[in-house]
Amino acid sequence: MAPLPSILEQTYRADYGRIVATLIRVMGGDFASAEEVVQEAFEAALQQWPRDGVPTEPRAWLLRAARNKAVDRVRRGVRLGAKVEEMEIVARLEQELATAPDGADWQAHPDDTLRLLFTCCHPALAEDIQVALSLRTLCGLTTEEVARAFLVPPATMAQRLVRAQRKIRDAGIPYVIPQMDALTERTRGVLHAIYLLFSEGYAATEGDALLRVDLCAEALRLARLTRALLPRHGEVAALLSMLLLHHSRHRARVTEDGGLVLLDRQDRSKWDAAEIAEGVAQLDAALALGSFGPYTLQAAIAALHAQARSPEETDWEQIAALYQRLSKLSPGPVVELNHAAAVAMAKGPEHGLALVDDLEASGRLTSYHLLPAARAELLRRLGRWEESATAYRRALALVRTEPERRFLQERLHEVLAGTPTTD
């Protein structure tokens, strides 16, 4: 059996969002209280499991513990000043506790996470807050992780999240999956949240691991649920396509000891052919629905990578053209950086370097390690060792994951020696 901290960490990563989603439902949409009782349940597990042993169904144990704490909390509130809605919550909690045996709730309410996702993405909230709240509440990312995704200080993000939860409570936003006529206006935020969740799982922004497979799996699950809910929405199909195509390569992205493997050096026999086929089919479905939005373009780029039988056969000119279209449709510095990398592959490193230098001069992405890392790589390919070393040092000062740090350190040693062993 895995050590206790590992079991708790795995359960937290895999099930935090689902437990919170269920507690928010049974507590009448009270985000803050639901998060607090779930946190208390995990703290209770940390105390009791070493003494009593790990339960057979850890997540069911945590869910039941959280529910019991929710009942206690609401009962205390009722004694201080009974309100009709509080009495209703107590009655609902007690009814669920009486009718849902351990382990059964996960199948009894499969829509809780989707309900929470659509609630977080209510149009009364700004879109960036919709996504941030989804990542924090549903996906269990820390406030610091969410802040990094939006390039803002953690304290600023914490204030925004508290205000968003208050707004949902004060405005009486219902905790439901909306009717079809109201789904579309929330879909943009929902897709963005799923996209960022997958991104954090596929390229973690901090820690010892490059991949967080639990987050990738949850993003794929939510994308499939949303696809089933909105079968005629092309961008939903495109997002699912893009996630599948990226995920198909995840086993080839890391070495046995967790190190980073760049795309052109991956063992393509490790790519998941079934996921590639499904991803391409979803892309075809998106195009058939008339979708040519940002996710469709990104899925098309991912498909070109996935279908190339070797690095040399990759159609970099078309990928660069797709990134150029994407930068007009959904402008952003990260898209510009990816475009520069594609141009470098299609036309030569000096062309890509000119675009990267323009981006750096704009003052954007100043805390994003992949900007100096990309610049260092292009300078290395041009044989400009000293400048490349300076850029690698800059990237090392910003990087927050250990596998990427090791990779950058190895490249720095190579350029310092002036005899790179890699292409």
CSV table of C-alpha atoms in Angstrom, one decimal:
chain,number,residue,atom,x,y,z
A,1,MET,CA,0.0,0.0,0.0
A,2,ALA,CA,1.2,3.5,-0.8
A,3,PRO,CA,2.3,5.7,2.2
A,4,LEU,CA,-0.5,7.7,3.8
A,5,PRO,CA,0.5,11.1,2.6
A,6,SER,CA,0.7,9.7,-0.9
A,7,ILE,CA,-2.8,8.2,-0.6
A,8,LEU,CA,-4.2,11.5,0.7
A,9,GLU,CA,-2.5,13.5,-1.9
A,10,GLN,CA,-3.8,11.2,-4.7
A,11,THR,CA,-7.3,11.4,-3.3
A,12,TYR,CA,-7.1,15.1,-3.0
A,13,ARG,CA,-5.9,15.5,-6.6
A,14,ALA,CA,-8.4,13.1,-8.0
A,15,ASP,CA,-11.5,13.8,-6.0
A,16,TYR,CA,-11.3,17.2,-4.3
A,17,GLY,CA,-13.4,18.9,-7.0
A,18,ARG,CA,-16.1,16.2,-7.0
A,19,ILE,CA,-16.4,16.2,-3.2
A,20,VAL,CA,-16.6,20.0,-3.2
A,21,ALA,CA,-19.2,20.0,-6.0
A,22,THR,CA,-21.4,17.6,-4.1
A,23,LEU,CA,-21.1,19.6,-0.9
A,24,ILE,CA,-22.0,22.8,-2.7
A,25,ARG,CA,-25.1,21.1,-4.0
A,26,VAL,CA,-26.3,19.8,-0.7
A,27,MET,CA,-25.4,23.0,1.1
A,28,GLY,CA,-27.5,25.1,-1.1
A,29,GLY,CA,-24.7,26.7,-3.2
A,30,ASP,CA,-22.6,27.9,-0.3
A,31,PHE,CA,-19.1,27.8,-1.9
A,32,ALA,CA,-17.1,29.0,1.1
A,33,SER,CA,-18.7,26.6,3.7
A,34,ALA,CA,-18.5,23.7,1.3
A,35,GLU,CA,-14.7,24.3,0.8
A,36,GLU,CA,-14.2,24.6,4.5
A,37,VAL,CA,-15.9,21.4,5.5
A,38,VAL,CA,-14.1,19.5,2.8
A,39,GLN,CA,-10.8,20.9,4.1
A,40,GLU,CA,-11.8,19.8,7.6
A,41,ALA,CA,-12.6,16.3,6.3
A,42,PHE,CA,-9.1,16.0,4.8
A,43,GLU,CA,-7.6,17.3,8.1
A,44,ALA,CA,-9.6,14.6,10.0
A,45,ALA,CA,-8.3,11.9,7.6
A,46,LEU,CA,-4.7,13.1,8.3
A,47,GLN,CA,-5.3,12.5,12.0
A,48,GLN,CA,-7.5,9.4,12.0
A,49,TRP,CA,-6.1,7.2,9.2
A,50,PRO,CA,-2.7,6.7,10.7
A,51,ARG,CA,-4.4,5.5,13.9
A,52,ASP,CA,-7.4,3.6,12.5
A,53,GLY,CA,-6.0,2.5,9.1
A,54,VAL,CA,-6.8,3.8,5.6
A,55,PRO,CA,-10.5,3.1,4.7
A,56,THR,CA,-11.3,0.7,1.9
A,57,GLU,CA,-13.0,3.6,0.0
A,58,PRO,CA,-11.0,6.7,0.9
A,59,ARG,CA,-13.0,9.2,-1.2
A,60,ALA,CA,-16.3,7.9,0.1
A,61,TRP,CA,-14.9,8.2,3.7
A,62,LEU,CA,-14.0,11.8,3.0
A,63,LEU,CA,-17.3,12.6,1.4
A,64,ARG,CA,-19.2,11.2,4.4
A,65,ALA,CA,-16.9,13.0,6.8
A,66,ALA,CA,-17.5,16.3,5.0
A,67,ARG,CA,-21.2,15.8,5.0
A,68,ASN,CA,-21.3,15.1,8.7
A,69,LYS,CA,-19.3,18.3,9.3
A,70,ALA,CA,-21.7,20.1,7.1
A,71,VAL,CA,-24.7,18.9,9.1
A,72,ASP,CA,-23.0,19.9,12.3
A,73,ARG,CA,-22.1,23.3,10.9
A,74,VAL,CA,-25.6,24.1,9.7
A,75,ARG,CA,-27.2,22.7,12.9
A,76,ARG,CA,-25.1,25.1,14.9
A,77,GLY,CA,-26.3,27.9,12.7
A,78,VAL,CA,-29.9,26.9,13.1
A,79,ARG,CA,-29.6,26.9,16.9
A,80,LEU,CA,-28.3,30.5,16.8
A,81,GLY,CA,-31.2,31.7,14.8
A,82,ALA,CA,-33.4,29.3,12.8
A,83,LYS,CA,-34.1,30.2,9.2
A,84,VAL,CA,-36.3,28.3,6.8
A,85,GLU,CA,-33.5,27.8,4.2
A,86,GLU,CA,-31.2,26.5,6.9
A,87,MET,CA,-33.8,24.0,8.1
A,88,GLU,CA,-34.2,22.9,4.5
A,89,ILE,CA,-30.5,22.4,4.1
A,90,VAL,CA,-30.3,20.3,7.3
A,91,ALA,CA,-33.3,18.2,6.1
A,92,ARG,CA,-31.6,17.7,2.7
A,93,LEU,CA,-28.3,16.7,4.2
A,94,GLU,CA,-29.9,14.3,6.6
A,95,GLN,CA,-31.9,12.7,3.8
A,96,GLU,CA,-28.8,12.2,1.7
A,97,LEU,CA,-26.9,10.8,4.6
A,98,ALA,CA,-29.7,8.3,5.2
A,99,THR,CA,-30.1,7.2,1.6
A,100,ALA,CA,-26.5,7.3,0.2
A,101,PRO,CA,-24.3,4.6,1.5
A,102,ASP,CA,-20.5,5.1,1.3
A,103,GLY,CA,-19.3,4.9,-2.3
A,104,ALA,CA,-22.7,5.2,-3.9
A,105,ASP,CA,-22.8,9.0,-4.3
A,106,TRP,CA,-20.3,9.2,-7.1
A,107,GLN,CA,-22.7,7.4,-9.4
A,108,ALA,CA,-25.8,8.9,-7.9
A,109,HIS,CA,-24.9,12.5,-8.9
A,110,PRO,CA,-22.6,12.4,-11.9
A,111,ASP,CA,-23.6,15.9,-12.9
A,112,ASP,CA,-22.4,17.7,-9.8
A,113,THR,CA,-19.0,18.7,-11.3
A,114,LEU,CA,-20.6,19.9,-14.5
A,115,ARG,CA,-23.3,21.8,-12.5
A,116,LEU,CA,-20.5,23.5,-10.6
A,117,LEU,CA,-18.6,24.3,-13.7
A,118,PHE,CA,-21.6,26.0,-15.3
A,119,THR,CA,-22.4,27.8,-12.1
A,120,CYS,CA,-18.8,29.2,-11.9
A,121,CYS,CA,-19.2,30.3,-15.5
A,122,HIS,CA,-22.4,32.4,-15.0
A,123,PRO,CA,-22.4,35.5,-17.1
A,124,ALA,CA,-22.8,37.7,-14.0
A,125,LEU,CA,-19.1,37.1,-13.5
A,126,ALA,CA,-16.3,38.4,-15.7
A,127,GLU,CA,-14.9,35.6,-17.9
A,128,ASP,CA,-11.5,35.6,-16.3
A,129,ILE,CA,-13.1,35.2,-12.9
A,130,GLN,CA,-15.3,32.4,-14.2
A,131,VAL,CA,-12.3,30.5,-15.2
A,132,ALA,CA,-10.3,31.3,-12.1
A,133,LEU,CA,-13.1,30.2,-9.8
A,134,SER,CA,-13.6,27.0,-11.8
A,135,LEU,CA,-9.9,26.1,-11.5
A,136,ARG,CA,-9.8,26.8,-7.8
A,137,THR,CA,-13.1,25.3,-6.7
A,138,LEU,CA,-13.7,22.5,-9.1
A,139,CYS,CA,-10.3,21.5,-10.1
A,140,GLY,CA,-8.6,21.9,-6.7
A,141,LEU,CA,-5.7,24.1,-8.0
A,142,THR,CA,-4.2,26.2,-5.2
A,143,THR,CA,-4.7,30.0,-5.3
A,144,GLU,CA,-1.0,30.3,-6.2
A,145,GLU,CA,-1.4,28.0,-9.2
A,146,VAL,CA,-4.5,29.9,-10.4
A,147,ALA,CA,-2.6,33.2,-9.9
A,148,ARG,CA,0.3,31.9,-12.1
A,149,ALA,CA,-2.1,30.9,-14.8
A,150,PHE,CA,-3.4,34.5,-15.0
A,151,LEU,CA,0.0,36.1,-14.3
A,152,VAL,CA,-1.2,38.0,-11.2
A,153,PRO,CA,0.0,38.0,-7.6
A,154,PRO,CA,-1.6,35.3,-5.3
A,155,ALA,CA,-3.1,38.0,-3.0
A,156,THR,CA,-4.8,39.6,-5.9
A,157,MET,CA,-6.2,36.3,-7.1
A,158,ALA,CA,-7.4,35.4,-3.5
A,159,GLN,CA,-9.4,38.6,-3.3
A,160,ARG,CA,-10.9,38.1,-6.7
A,161,LEU,CA,-12.0,34.5,-5.8
A,162,VAL,CA,-13.6,35.6,-2.5
A,163,ARG,CA,-15.5,38.4,-4.3
A,164,ALA,CA,-16.7,35.9,-6.9
A,165,GLN,CA,-18.1,33.5,-4.3
A,166,ARG,CA,-19.9,36.4,-2.6
A,167,LYS,CA,-21.4,37.5,-5.8
A,168,ILE,CA,-22.8,34.0,-6.6
A,169,ARG,CA,-24.3,33.9,-3.1
A,170,ASP,CA,-25.6,37.4,-3.0
A,171,ALA,CA,-27.1,37.3,-6.5
A,172,GLY,CA,-28.7,33.9,-5.8
A,173,ILE,CA,-27.2,32.3,-8.8
A,174,PRO,CA,-28.8,28.9,-9.0
A,175,TYR,CA,-26.6,25.8,-8.7
A,176,VAL,CA,-27.9,24.1,-11.8
A,177,ILE,CA,-26.9,23.2,-15.4
A,178,PRO,CA,-28.8,25.9,-17.3
A,179,GLN,CA,-31.4,25.2,-19.9
A,180,MET,CA,-30.3,24.9,-23.5
A,181,ASP,CA,-31.1,28.5,-24.4
A,182,ALA,CA,-28.7,29.7,-21.7
A,183,LEU,CA,-25.9,27.2,-22.2
A,184,THR,CA,-24.2,29.0,-25.1
A,185,GLU,CA,-23.4,32.1,-23.2
A,186,ARG,CA,-21.6,30.1,-20.6
A,187,THR,CA,-19.8,27.7,-22.9
A,188,ARG,CA,-16.9,30.0,-23.7
A,189,GLY,CA,-15.9,30.2,-20.0
A,190,VAL,CA,-16.5,26.5,-19.5
A,191,LEU,CA,-14.2,25.6,-22.4
A,192,HIS,CA,-11.5,28.0,-21.2
A,193,ALA,CA,-11.6,26.5,-17.8
A,194,ILE,CA,-11.2,22.9,-19.2
A,195,TYR,CA,-8.4,24.1,-21.5
A,196,LEU,CA,-6.5,25.6,-18.6
A,197,LEU,CA,-7.1,22.6,-16.4
A,198,PHE,CA,-5.6,20.3,-19.1
A,199,SER,CA,-2.7,22.7,-19.6
A,200,GLU,CA,-1.8,22.6,-16.0
A,201,GLY,CA,-1.9,18.8,-16.1
A,202,TYR,CA,0.0,18.5,-19.4
A,203,ALA,CA,2.7,21.1,-18.5
A,204,ALA,CA,2.7,21.7,-14.8
A,205,THR,CA,3.8,25.1,-13.8
A,206,GLU,CA,5.5,24.0,-10.6
A,207,GLY,CA,6.8,20.9,-8.7
A,208,ASP,CA,8.8,17.8,-9.3
A,209,ALA,CA,6.7,16.3,-12.1
A,210,LEU,CA,6.2,17.6,-15.6
A,211,LEU,CA,2.8,15.9,-16.0
A,212,ARG,CA,-0.2,15.7,-13.6
A,213,VAL,CA,-2.1,12.9,-15.1
A,214,ASP,CA,-5.0,13.4,-12.7
A,215,LEU,CA,-5.7,16.9,-14.0
A,216,CYS,CA,-5.4,15.7,-17.7
A,217,ALA,CA,-7.9,12.9,-17.0
A,218,GLU,CA,-10.4,15.3,-15.3
A,219,ALA,CA,-10.1,17.8,-18.1
A,220,LEU,CA,-10.8,15.0,-20.6
A,221,ARG,CA,-13.8,13.8,-18.6
A,222,LEU,CA,-15.3,17.3,-18.4
A,223,ALA,CA,-14.7,17.8,-22.1
A,224,ARG,CA,-16.5,14.6,-22.9
A,225,LEU,CA,-19.4,15.5,-20.6
A,226,THR,CA,-19.7,19.0,-22.3
A,227,ARG,CA,-19.4,17.4,-25.7
A,228,ALA,CA,-22.4,15.1,-24.9
A,229,LEU,CA,-24.3,18.1,-23.5
A,230,LEU,CA,-23.6,20.3,-26.6
A,231,PRO,CA,-23.3,17.9,-29.6
A,232,ARG,CA,-23.9,20.6,-32.2
A,233,HIS,CA,-21.3,23.0,-30.8
A,234,GLY,CA,-18.2,22.9,-33.0
A,235,GLU,CA,-15.7,24.4,-30.6
A,236,VAL,CA,-16.6,21.9,-28.0
A,237,ALA,CA,-15.7,19.1,-30.4
A,238,ALA,CA,-12.5,21.0,-31.3
A,239,LEU,CA,-11.5,21.3,-27.7
A,240,LEU,CA,-12.0,17.6,-27.1
A,241,SER,CA,-10.0,16.9,-30.3
A,242,MET,CA,-7.1,19.1,-29.2
A,243,LEU,CA,-7.0,17.5,-25.7
A,244,LEU,CA,-7.0,14.0,-27.1
A,245,LEU,CA,-4.3,14.8,-29.6
A,246,HIS,CA,-2.0,16.3,-27.0
A,247,HIS,CA,-2.8,13.6,-24.5
A,248,SER,CA,-1.9,10.9,-27.1
A,249,ARG,CA,1.8,12.0,-26.7
A,250,HIS,CA,2.0,12.2,-22.9
A,251,ARG,CA,3.8,8.9,-22.4
A,252,ALA,CA,6.6,9.9,-24.8
A,253,ARG,CA,7.0,13.4,-23.2
A,254,VAL,CA,8.9,12.1,-20.1
A,255,THR,CA,11.9,9.8,-19.6
A,256,GLU,CA,11.7,6.9,-17.0
A,257,ASP,CA,13.2,9.3,-14.4
A,258,GLY,CA,10.7,12.0,-15.2
A,259,GLY,CA,12.9,14.1,-17.5
A,260,LEU,CA,11.6,16.3,-20.3
A,261,VAL,CA,11.7,14.9,-23.9
A,262,LEU,CA,11.2,17.5,-26.6
A,263,LEU,CA,8.7,16.7,-29.4
A,264,ASP,CA,11.3,16.1,-32.1
A,265,ARG,CA,13.1,13.5,-29.9
A,266,GLN,CA,10.0,11.6,-28.7
A,267,ASP,CA,9.6,7.9,-29.5
A,268,ARG,CA,6.5,8.0,-31.7
A,269,SER,CA,5.7,4.4,-31.2
A,270,LYS,CA,4.7,5.5,-27.7
A,271,TRP,CA,2.0,7.8,-29.0
A,272,ASP,CA,-1.5,6.5,-28.5
A,273,ALA,CA,-2.9,5.6,-31.9
A,274,ALA,CA,-6.5,5.3,-30.6
A,275,GLU,CA,-6.5,8.7,-29.1
A,276,ILE,CA,-5.0,10.2,-32.2
A,277,ALA,CA,-7.8,8.6,-34.3
A,278,GLU,CA,-10.5,9.8,-32.0
A,279,GLY,CA,-8.9,13.3,-31.9
A,280,VAL,CA,-8.8,13.5,-35.7
A,281,ALA,CA,-12.4,12.3,-35.8
A,282,GLN,CA,-13.5,15.0,-33.4
A,283,LEU,CA,-11.6,17.6,-35.5
A,284,ASP,CA,-13.5,16.4,-38.6
A,285,ALA,CA,-16.7,16.7,-36.6
A,286,ALA,CA,-15.9,20.3,-35.6
A,287,LEU,CA,-15.1,21.3,-39.2
A,288,ALA,CA,-18.4,19.6,-40.3
A,289,LEU,CA,-20.2,21.8,-37.8
A,290,GLY,CA,-18.7,24.8,-39.4
A,291,SER,CA,-16.2,25.6,-36.6
A,292,PHE,CA,-13.1,27.6,-37.4
A,293,GLY,CA,-12.6,29.1,-34.0
A,294,PRO,CA,-9.5,29.1,-31.7
A,295,TYR,CA,-9.8,25.5,-30.5
A,296,THR,CA,-10.3,24.3,-34.1
A,297,LEU,CA,-7.1,25.9,-35.2
A,298,GLN,CA,-5.2,24.5,-32.2
A,299,ALA,CA,-6.7,21.1,-32.8
A,300,ALA,CA,-5.6,21.3,-36.5
A,301,ILE,CA,-2.0,22.2,-35.3
A,302,ALA,CA,-2.0,19.3,-32.9
A,303,ALA,CA,-3.3,17.0,-35.7
A,304,LEU,CA,-0.4,18.0,-38.0
A,305,HIS,CA,2.0,17.0,-35.3
A,306,ALA,CA,0.3,13.8,-34.4
A,307,GLN,CA,0.0,12.6,-38.0
A,308,ALA,CA,3.7,13.3,-38.9
A,309,ARG,CA,5.5,10.0,-39.1
A,310,SER,CA,8.8,11.7,-38.3
A,311,PRO,CA,10.1,15.1,-37.2
A,312,GLU,CA,11.3,15.8,-40.8
A,313,GLU,CA,7.8,15.1,-42.2
A,314,THR,CA,6.2,17.7,-40.0
A,315,ASP,CA,4.5,20.4,-42.0
A,316,TRP,CA,6.0,23.4,-40.3
A,317,GLU,CA,4.9,25.9,-42.9
A,318,GLN,CA,1.2,25.0,-42.5
A,319,ILE,CA,1.7,25.0,-38.7
A,320,ALA,CA,3.2,28.5,-38.8
A,321,ALA,CA,0.3,29.7,-41.0
A,322,LEU,CA,-2.3,28.2,-38.6
A,323,TYR,CA,-0.5,30.0,-35.7
A,324,GLN,CA,-0.7,33.3,-37.7
A,325,ARG,CA,-4.4,32.8,-38.1
A,326,LEU,CA,-4.8,32.0,-34.5
A,327,SER,CA,-2.9,35.1,-33.4
A,328,LYS,CA,-5.4,37.2,-35.3
A,329,LEU,CA,-8.4,35.3,-34.0
A,330,SER,CA,-7.2,34.9,-30.4
A,331,PRO,CA,-4.3,37.2,-29.9
A,332,GLY,CA,-1.9,36.7,-27.0
A,333,PRO,CA,1.8,36.6,-26.3
A,334,VAL,CA,2.0,32.9,-25.8
A,335,VAL,CA,0.4,32.3,-29.3
A,336,GLU,CA,3.0,34.8,-30.7
A,337,LEU,CA,5.8,32.8,-29.0
A,338,ASN,CA,4.5,29.5,-30.5
A,339,HIS,CA,4.2,31.2,-33.9
A,340,ALA,CA,7.8,32.3,-33.7
A,341,ALA,CA,8.9,28.7,-32.9
A,342,ALA,CA,7.0,27.4,-35.9
A,343,VAL,CA,8.5,30.1,-38.1
A,344,ALA,CA,12.0,29.1,-36.9
A,345,MET,CA,11.3,25.5,-37.9
A,346,ALA,CA,9.8,26.4,-41.3
A,347,LYS,CA,12.2,29.2,-42.4
A,348,GLY,CA,15.3,29.0,-40.1
A,349,PRO,CA,16.2,30.1,-36.6
A,350,GLU,CA,17.1,33.6,-37.5
A,351,HIS,CA,13.5,34.3,-38.7
A,352,GLY,CA,12.1,32.9,-35.5
A,353,LEU,CA,14.6,34.8,-33.4
A,354,ALA,CA,13.6,38.1,-34.9
A,355,LEU,CA,10.0,37.5,-33.8
A,356,VAL,CA,11.1,36.3,-30.3
A,357,ASP,CA,13.2,39.5,-29.9
A,358,ASP,CA,10.2,41.6,-30.9
A,359,LEU,CA,8.1,39.8,-28.3
A,360,GLU,CA,10.7,40.3,-25.6
A,361,ALA,CA,11.1,44.0,-26.4
A,362,SER,CA,7.3,44.4,-25.9
A,363,GLY,CA,7.7,43.7,-22.2
A,364,ARG,CA,5.2,40.9,-22.2
A,365,LEU,CA,5.8,37.5,-20.7
A,366,THR,CA,8.6,38.9,-18.5
A,367,SER,CA,8.0,36.1,-15.9
A,368,TYR,CA,7.4,33.3,-18.4
A,369,HIS,CA,10.4,31.0,-18.6
A,370,LEU,CA,9.6,29.6,-22.0
A,371,LEU,CA,10.3,33.0,-23.6
A,372,PRO,CA,14.1,33.1,-22.7
A,373,ALA,CA,14.2,29.3,-23.1
A,374,ALA,CA,13.0,29.7,-26.7
A,375,ARG,CA,15.4,32.5,-27.4
A,376,ALA,CA,18.3,30.5,-25.9
A,377,GLU,CA,17.4,27.5,-28.1
A,378,LEU,CA,17.4,29.6,-31.3
A,379,LEU,CA,20.7,31.3,-30.3
A,380,ARG,CA,22.2,27.9,-29.7
A,381,ARG,CA,21.1,26.7,-33.1
A,382,LEU,CA,22.8,29.8,-34.6
A,383,GLY,CA,26.0,29.0,-32.7
A,384,ARG,CA,25.9,32.2,-30.6
A,385,TRP,CA,27.0,30.4,-27.4
A,386,GLU,CA,27.5,33.3,-25.0
A,387,GLU,CA,24.1,34.9,-25.8
A,388,SER,CA,22.5,31.5,-25.6
A,389,ALA,CA,24.1,30.9,-22.2
A,390,THR,CA,22.8,34.3,-20.9
A,391,ALA,CA,19.3,33.4,-22.1
A,392,TYR,CA,19.4,29.9,-20.5
A,393,ARG,CA,20.4,31.5,-17.2
A,394,ARG,CA,17.4,33.8,-17.5
A,395,ALA,CA,15.1,30.9,-18.1
A,396,LEU,CA,16.6,29.0,-15.2
A,397,ALA,CA,15.9,31.9,-12.9
A,398,LEU,CA,12.2,31.7,-13.9
A,399,VAL,CA,11.4,28.0,-14.3
A,400,ARG,CA,9.4,26.3,-11.5
A,401,THR,CA,9.4,22.6,-12.4
A,402,GLU,CA,12.3,20.3,-11.7
A,403,PRO,CA,12.3,18.4,-15.0
A,404,GLU,CA,12.5,21.6,-17.0
A,405,ARG,CA,15.2,22.9,-14.7
A,406,ARG,CA,17.3,19.9,-15.3
A,407,PHE,CA,16.8,20.1,-19.1
A,408,LEU,CA,17.7,23.8,-19.2
A,409,GLN,CA,20.8,23.2,-17.0
A,410,GLU,CA,22.0,20.5,-19.4
A,411,ARG,CA,21.6,22.8,-22.3
A,412,LEU,CA,23.4,25.6,-20.5
A,413,HIS,CA,26.4,23.2,-19.8
A,414,GLU,CA,26.5,22.4,-23.5
A,415,VAL,CA,26.6,25.9,-24.7
A,416,LEU,CA,29.2,26.8,-22.1
A,417,ALA,CA,31.3,24.1,-23.4
A,418,GLY,CA,30.7,25.3,-27.0
A,419,THR,CA,30.1,21.8,-28.2
A,420,PRO,CA,26.5,21.0,-28.1
A,421,THR,CA,25.7,17.3,-28.3
A,422,THR,CA,22.1,17.8,-29.4
A,423,ASP,CA,20.7,19.2,-32.6
